[in-house]
CSV table of C-alpha atoms in Angstrom, one decimal:
chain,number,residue,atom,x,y,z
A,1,UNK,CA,110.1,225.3,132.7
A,2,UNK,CA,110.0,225.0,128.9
A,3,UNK,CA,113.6,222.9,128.2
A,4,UNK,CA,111.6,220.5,131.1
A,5,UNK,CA,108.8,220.2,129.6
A,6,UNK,CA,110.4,219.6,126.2
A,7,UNK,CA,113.0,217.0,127.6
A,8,UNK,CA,110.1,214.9,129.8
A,9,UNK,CA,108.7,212.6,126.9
A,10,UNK,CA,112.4,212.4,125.4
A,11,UNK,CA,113.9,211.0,128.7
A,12,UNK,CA,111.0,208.8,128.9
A,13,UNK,CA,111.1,207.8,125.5
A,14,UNK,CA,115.0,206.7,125.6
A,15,UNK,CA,114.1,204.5,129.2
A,16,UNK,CA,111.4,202.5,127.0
A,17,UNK,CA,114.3,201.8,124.4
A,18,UNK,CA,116.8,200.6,126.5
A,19,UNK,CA,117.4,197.3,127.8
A,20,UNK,CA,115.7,196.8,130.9
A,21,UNK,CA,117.2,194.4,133.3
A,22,UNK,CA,114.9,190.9,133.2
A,23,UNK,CA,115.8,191.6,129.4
A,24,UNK,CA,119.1,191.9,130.1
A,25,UNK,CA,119.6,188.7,131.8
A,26,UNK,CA,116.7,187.1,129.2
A,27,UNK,CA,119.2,187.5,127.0
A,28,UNK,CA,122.0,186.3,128.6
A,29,UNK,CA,120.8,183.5,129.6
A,30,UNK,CA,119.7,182.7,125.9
A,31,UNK,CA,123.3,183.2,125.1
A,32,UNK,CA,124.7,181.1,127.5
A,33,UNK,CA,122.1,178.2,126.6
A,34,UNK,CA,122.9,178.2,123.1
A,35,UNK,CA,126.5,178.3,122.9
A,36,UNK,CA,126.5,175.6,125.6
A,37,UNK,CA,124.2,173.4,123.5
A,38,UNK,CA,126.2,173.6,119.9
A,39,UNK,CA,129.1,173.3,121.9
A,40,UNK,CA,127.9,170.3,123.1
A,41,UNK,CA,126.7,168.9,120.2
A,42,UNK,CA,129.6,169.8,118.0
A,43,UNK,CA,132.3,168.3,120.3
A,44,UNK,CA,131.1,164.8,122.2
A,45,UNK,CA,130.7,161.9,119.9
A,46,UNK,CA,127.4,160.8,121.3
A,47,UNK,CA,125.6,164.1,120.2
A,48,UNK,CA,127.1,164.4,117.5
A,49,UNK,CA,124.8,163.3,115.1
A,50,UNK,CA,122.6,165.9,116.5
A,51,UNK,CA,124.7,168.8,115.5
A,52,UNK,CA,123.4,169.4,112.5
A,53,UNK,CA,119.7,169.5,112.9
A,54,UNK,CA,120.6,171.3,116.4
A,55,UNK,CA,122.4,174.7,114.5
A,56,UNK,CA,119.0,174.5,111.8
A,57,UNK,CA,117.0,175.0,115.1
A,58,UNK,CA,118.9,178.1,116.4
A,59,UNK,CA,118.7,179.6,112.9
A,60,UNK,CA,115.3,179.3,112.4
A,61,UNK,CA,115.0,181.1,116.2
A,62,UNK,CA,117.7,183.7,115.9
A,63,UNK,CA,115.3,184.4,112.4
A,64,UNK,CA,112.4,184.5,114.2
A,65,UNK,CA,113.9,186.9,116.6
A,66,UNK,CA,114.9,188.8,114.0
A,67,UNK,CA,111.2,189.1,112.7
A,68,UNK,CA,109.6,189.7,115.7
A,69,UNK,CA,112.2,192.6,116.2
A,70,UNK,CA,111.2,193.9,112.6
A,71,UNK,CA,107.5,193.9,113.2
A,72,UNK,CA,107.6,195.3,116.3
A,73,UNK,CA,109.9,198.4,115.0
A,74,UNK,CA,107.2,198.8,111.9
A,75,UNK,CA,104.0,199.1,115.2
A,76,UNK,CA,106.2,201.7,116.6
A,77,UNK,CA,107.0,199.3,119.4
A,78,UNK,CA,110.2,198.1,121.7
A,79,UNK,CA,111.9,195.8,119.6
A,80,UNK,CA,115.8,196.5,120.6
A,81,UNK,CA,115.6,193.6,123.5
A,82,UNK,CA,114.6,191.3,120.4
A,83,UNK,CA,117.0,192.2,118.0
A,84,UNK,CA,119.5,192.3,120.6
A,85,UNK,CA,118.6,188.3,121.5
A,86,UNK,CA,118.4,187.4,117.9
A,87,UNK,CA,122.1,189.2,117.6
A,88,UNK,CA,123.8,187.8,120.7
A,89,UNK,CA,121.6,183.8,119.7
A,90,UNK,CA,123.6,184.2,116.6
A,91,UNK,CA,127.0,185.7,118.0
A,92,UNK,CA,127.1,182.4,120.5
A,93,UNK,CA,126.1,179.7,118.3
A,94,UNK,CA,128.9,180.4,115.9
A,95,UNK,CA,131.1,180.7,118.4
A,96,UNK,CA,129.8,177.4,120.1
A,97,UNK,CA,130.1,176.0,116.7
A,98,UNK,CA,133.9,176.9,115.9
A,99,UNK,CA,135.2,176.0,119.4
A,100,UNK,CA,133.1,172.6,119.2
A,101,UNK,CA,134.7,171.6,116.0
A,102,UNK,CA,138.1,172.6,117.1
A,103,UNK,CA,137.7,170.8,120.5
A,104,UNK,CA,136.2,167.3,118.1
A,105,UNK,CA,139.4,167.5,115.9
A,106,UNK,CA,141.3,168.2,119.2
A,107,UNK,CA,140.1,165.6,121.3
A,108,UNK,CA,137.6,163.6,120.3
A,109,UNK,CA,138.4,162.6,116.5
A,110,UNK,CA,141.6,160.9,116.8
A,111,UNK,CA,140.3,158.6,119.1
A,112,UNK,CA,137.3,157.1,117.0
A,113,UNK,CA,140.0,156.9,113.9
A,114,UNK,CA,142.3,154.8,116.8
A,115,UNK,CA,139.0,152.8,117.0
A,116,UNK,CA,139.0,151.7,113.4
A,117,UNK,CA,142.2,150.9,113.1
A,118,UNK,CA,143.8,147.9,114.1
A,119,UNK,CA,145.6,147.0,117.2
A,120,UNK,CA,149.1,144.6,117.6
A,121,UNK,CA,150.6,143.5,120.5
A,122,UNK,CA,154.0,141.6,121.1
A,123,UNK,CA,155.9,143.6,118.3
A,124,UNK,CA,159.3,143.0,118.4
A,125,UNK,CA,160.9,146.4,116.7
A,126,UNK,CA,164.5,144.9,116.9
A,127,UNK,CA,164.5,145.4,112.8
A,128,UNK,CA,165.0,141.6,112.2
A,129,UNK,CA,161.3,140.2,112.8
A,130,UNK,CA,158.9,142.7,112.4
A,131,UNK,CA,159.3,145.6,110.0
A,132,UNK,CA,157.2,148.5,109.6
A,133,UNK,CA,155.8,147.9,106.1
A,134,UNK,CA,153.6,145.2,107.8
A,135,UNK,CA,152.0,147.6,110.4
A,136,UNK,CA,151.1,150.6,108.1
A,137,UNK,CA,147.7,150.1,109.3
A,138,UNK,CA,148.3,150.0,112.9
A,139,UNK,CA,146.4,152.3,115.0
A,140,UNK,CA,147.9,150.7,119.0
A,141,UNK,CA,151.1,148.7,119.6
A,142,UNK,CA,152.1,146.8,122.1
A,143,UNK,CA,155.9,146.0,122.0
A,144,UNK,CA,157.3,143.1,123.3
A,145,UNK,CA,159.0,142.8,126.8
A,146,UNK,CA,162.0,144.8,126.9
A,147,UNK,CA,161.2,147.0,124.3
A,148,UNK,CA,162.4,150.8,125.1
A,149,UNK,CA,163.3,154.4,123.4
A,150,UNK,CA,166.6,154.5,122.7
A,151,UNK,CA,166.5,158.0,123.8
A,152,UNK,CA,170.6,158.6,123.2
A,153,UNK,CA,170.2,158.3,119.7
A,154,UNK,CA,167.4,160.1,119.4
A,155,UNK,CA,167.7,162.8,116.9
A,156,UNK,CA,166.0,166.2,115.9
A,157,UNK,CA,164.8,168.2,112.7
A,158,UNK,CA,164.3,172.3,112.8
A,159,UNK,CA,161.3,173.4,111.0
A,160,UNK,CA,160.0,176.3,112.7
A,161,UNK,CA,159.4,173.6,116.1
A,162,UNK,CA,161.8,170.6,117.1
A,163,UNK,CA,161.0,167.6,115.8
A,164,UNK,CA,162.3,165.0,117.9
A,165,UNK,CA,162.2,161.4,117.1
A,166,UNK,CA,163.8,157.9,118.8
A,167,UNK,CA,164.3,154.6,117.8
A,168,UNK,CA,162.0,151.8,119.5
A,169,UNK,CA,164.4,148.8,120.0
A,170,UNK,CA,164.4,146.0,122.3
A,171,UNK,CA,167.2,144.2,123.9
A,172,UNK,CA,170.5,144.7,125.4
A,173,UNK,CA,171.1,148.5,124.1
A,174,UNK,CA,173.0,147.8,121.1
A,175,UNK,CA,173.3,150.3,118.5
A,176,UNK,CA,170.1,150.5,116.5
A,177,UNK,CA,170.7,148.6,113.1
A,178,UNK,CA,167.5,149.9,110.9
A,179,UNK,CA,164.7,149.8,112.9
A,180,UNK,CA,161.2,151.1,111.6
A,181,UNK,CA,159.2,151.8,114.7
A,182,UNK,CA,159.8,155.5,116.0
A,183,UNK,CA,159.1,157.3,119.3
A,184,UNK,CA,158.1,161.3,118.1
A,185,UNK,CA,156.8,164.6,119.5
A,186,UNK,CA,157.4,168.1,118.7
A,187,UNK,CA,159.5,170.3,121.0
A,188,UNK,CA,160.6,167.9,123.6
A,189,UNK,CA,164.2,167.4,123.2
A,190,UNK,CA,167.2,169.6,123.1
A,191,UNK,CA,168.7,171.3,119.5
A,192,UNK,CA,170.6,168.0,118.3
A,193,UNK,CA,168.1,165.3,119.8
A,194,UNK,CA,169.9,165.5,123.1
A,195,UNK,CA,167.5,164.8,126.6
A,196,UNK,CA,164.6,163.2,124.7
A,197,UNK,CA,161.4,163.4,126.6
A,198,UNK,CA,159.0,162.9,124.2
A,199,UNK,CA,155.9,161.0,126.2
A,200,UNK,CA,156.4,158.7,129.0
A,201,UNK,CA,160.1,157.6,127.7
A,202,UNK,CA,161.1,157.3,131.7
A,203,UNK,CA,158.6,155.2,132.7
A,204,UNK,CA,158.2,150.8,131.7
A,205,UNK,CA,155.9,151.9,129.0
A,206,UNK,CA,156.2,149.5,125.9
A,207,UNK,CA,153.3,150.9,123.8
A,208,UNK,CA,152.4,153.1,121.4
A,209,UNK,CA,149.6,155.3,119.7
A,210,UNK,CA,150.1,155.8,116.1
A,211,UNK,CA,151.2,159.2,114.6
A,212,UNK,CA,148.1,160.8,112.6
A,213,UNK,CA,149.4,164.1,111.8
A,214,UNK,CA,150.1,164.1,108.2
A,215,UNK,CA,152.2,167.4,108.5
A,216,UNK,CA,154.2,166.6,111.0
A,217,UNK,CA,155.0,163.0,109.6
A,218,UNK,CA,156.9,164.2,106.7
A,219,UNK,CA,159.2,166.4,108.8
A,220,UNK,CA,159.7,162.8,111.1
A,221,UNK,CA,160.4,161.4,108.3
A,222,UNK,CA,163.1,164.1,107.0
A,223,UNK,CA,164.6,163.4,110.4
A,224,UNK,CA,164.5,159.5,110.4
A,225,UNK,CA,166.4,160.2,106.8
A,226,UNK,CA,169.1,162.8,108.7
A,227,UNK,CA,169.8,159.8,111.1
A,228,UNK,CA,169.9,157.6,108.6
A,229,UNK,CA,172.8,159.5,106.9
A,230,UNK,CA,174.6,159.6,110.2
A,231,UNK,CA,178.2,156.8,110.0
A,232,UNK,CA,176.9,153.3,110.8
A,233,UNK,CA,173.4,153.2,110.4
A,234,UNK,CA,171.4,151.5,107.9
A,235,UNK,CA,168.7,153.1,106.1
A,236,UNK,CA,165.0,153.0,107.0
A,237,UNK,CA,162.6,151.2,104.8
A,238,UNK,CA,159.0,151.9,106.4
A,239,UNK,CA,159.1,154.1,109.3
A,240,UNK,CA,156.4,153.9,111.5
A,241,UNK,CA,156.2,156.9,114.0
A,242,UNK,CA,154.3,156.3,117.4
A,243,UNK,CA,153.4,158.9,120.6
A,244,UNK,CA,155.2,157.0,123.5
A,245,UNK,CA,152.2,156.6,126.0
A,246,UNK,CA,151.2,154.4,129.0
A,247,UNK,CA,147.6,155.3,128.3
A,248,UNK,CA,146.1,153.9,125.0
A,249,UNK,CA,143.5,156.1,124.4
């Protein structure tokens, strides 16, 4: 009867200390909520001016959690389901904080730069009117009728991924005599340039969104050169590297 005796108060002292279930799903619940919220914040434009202020909040809480948690462990009292909140509060509004800013840059940011740049339409990219120099601050382009990827002379560059890039001409599919304006994407053509499918090159498209990838522009460029090389083709001022797309935004 003694070991009984002796293990009562220990058995009931470890149920106090663990979590019991409404803390359980207190807690998960307060998880949820805040990595929804600086998710939210950190990703969509229109809260975004609230992110800031938003992630102050949640530190002053997940604090305030913390000291509650400490006071209550000096009284001798439960204080694990507090710490553990102020922990997991913490855990999910870095987490919501990372993923938001890598889903902004992903898919929100490039479309607000789009929206300060400027816009052209009726550009003809046959090399003798319009030349890319005058369009470095393009953002949209609309080509004129006819316009197309030439996608047999497209041609490739190996860094680590494919680098695929295509002239943009416009006419009767003559060979391409130094044109500047460039259909691009990474890993969407064969070894050599061969079966380029580089955004929506089958379809009537005859626009374009403008390349902001810094990092990938130079190895465009290193291919646009490589082209350039090739017998019979001219050399390449200004080019100006575009995502083939129906969809402007």
């Amino acid at each position: 009867m003694r070991p009984g005796v002796e293990t009562g108060p220990l058995l009931k002292r470890r149920y106090k200390q663990a979590l019991q279930p409404g803390e359980i799903v207190f807690s998960a619940w307060l998880t949820t909520a805040t990595f929804a919220a600086v998710h939210l914040c950190c990703s969509t434009p229109l809260f975004r001016w609230l992110a800031l202020s938003f992630v102050l909040c949640v530190v002053v809480l997940c604090l305030a959690l913390l000291l509650v948690a400490h006071r209550r462990r000096q009284r001798h009292e439960p204080y694990r389901s507090w710490l553990v909140a102020a922990l997991f509060c913490s855990a999910a509004a870095v987490a919501g904080g990372v993923l938001g800013e890598k889903s902004w840059f992903q898919y929100s940011a490039f479309s607000v730069v789009y929206d300060k740049m400027a816009s052209y339409v009726n550009i003809d990219p046959s090399g003798f009117v319009d030349k890319g120099r005058s369009y470095m601050d393009a953002g949209t382009v609309y080509f004129k009728e006819g316009s197309y990827v030439d996608s047999k002379s497209a041609i490739a560059f190996h860094n680590g991924l494919t680098y695929c890039v295509a002239p943009i001409l416009r006419g009767n599919g003559s060979r391409p005599v130094g044109t500047d304006f460039w259909a691009v994407g990474v890993d969407c053509c064969g070894d050599s340039g061969e079966k380029f499918r580089c955004g929506d090159v089958s379809s009537k498209t005859r626009s374009g969104l403008r390349l902001l990838d810094d990092t990938s522009r130079a190895m465009y460029q290193l291919a646009v050169q490589e082209w350039s090389a090739t017998a019979g083709r001219l050399a390449v001022d200004h080019p100006v590297f575009f995502r083939w797309t129906q969809e402007t935004r």
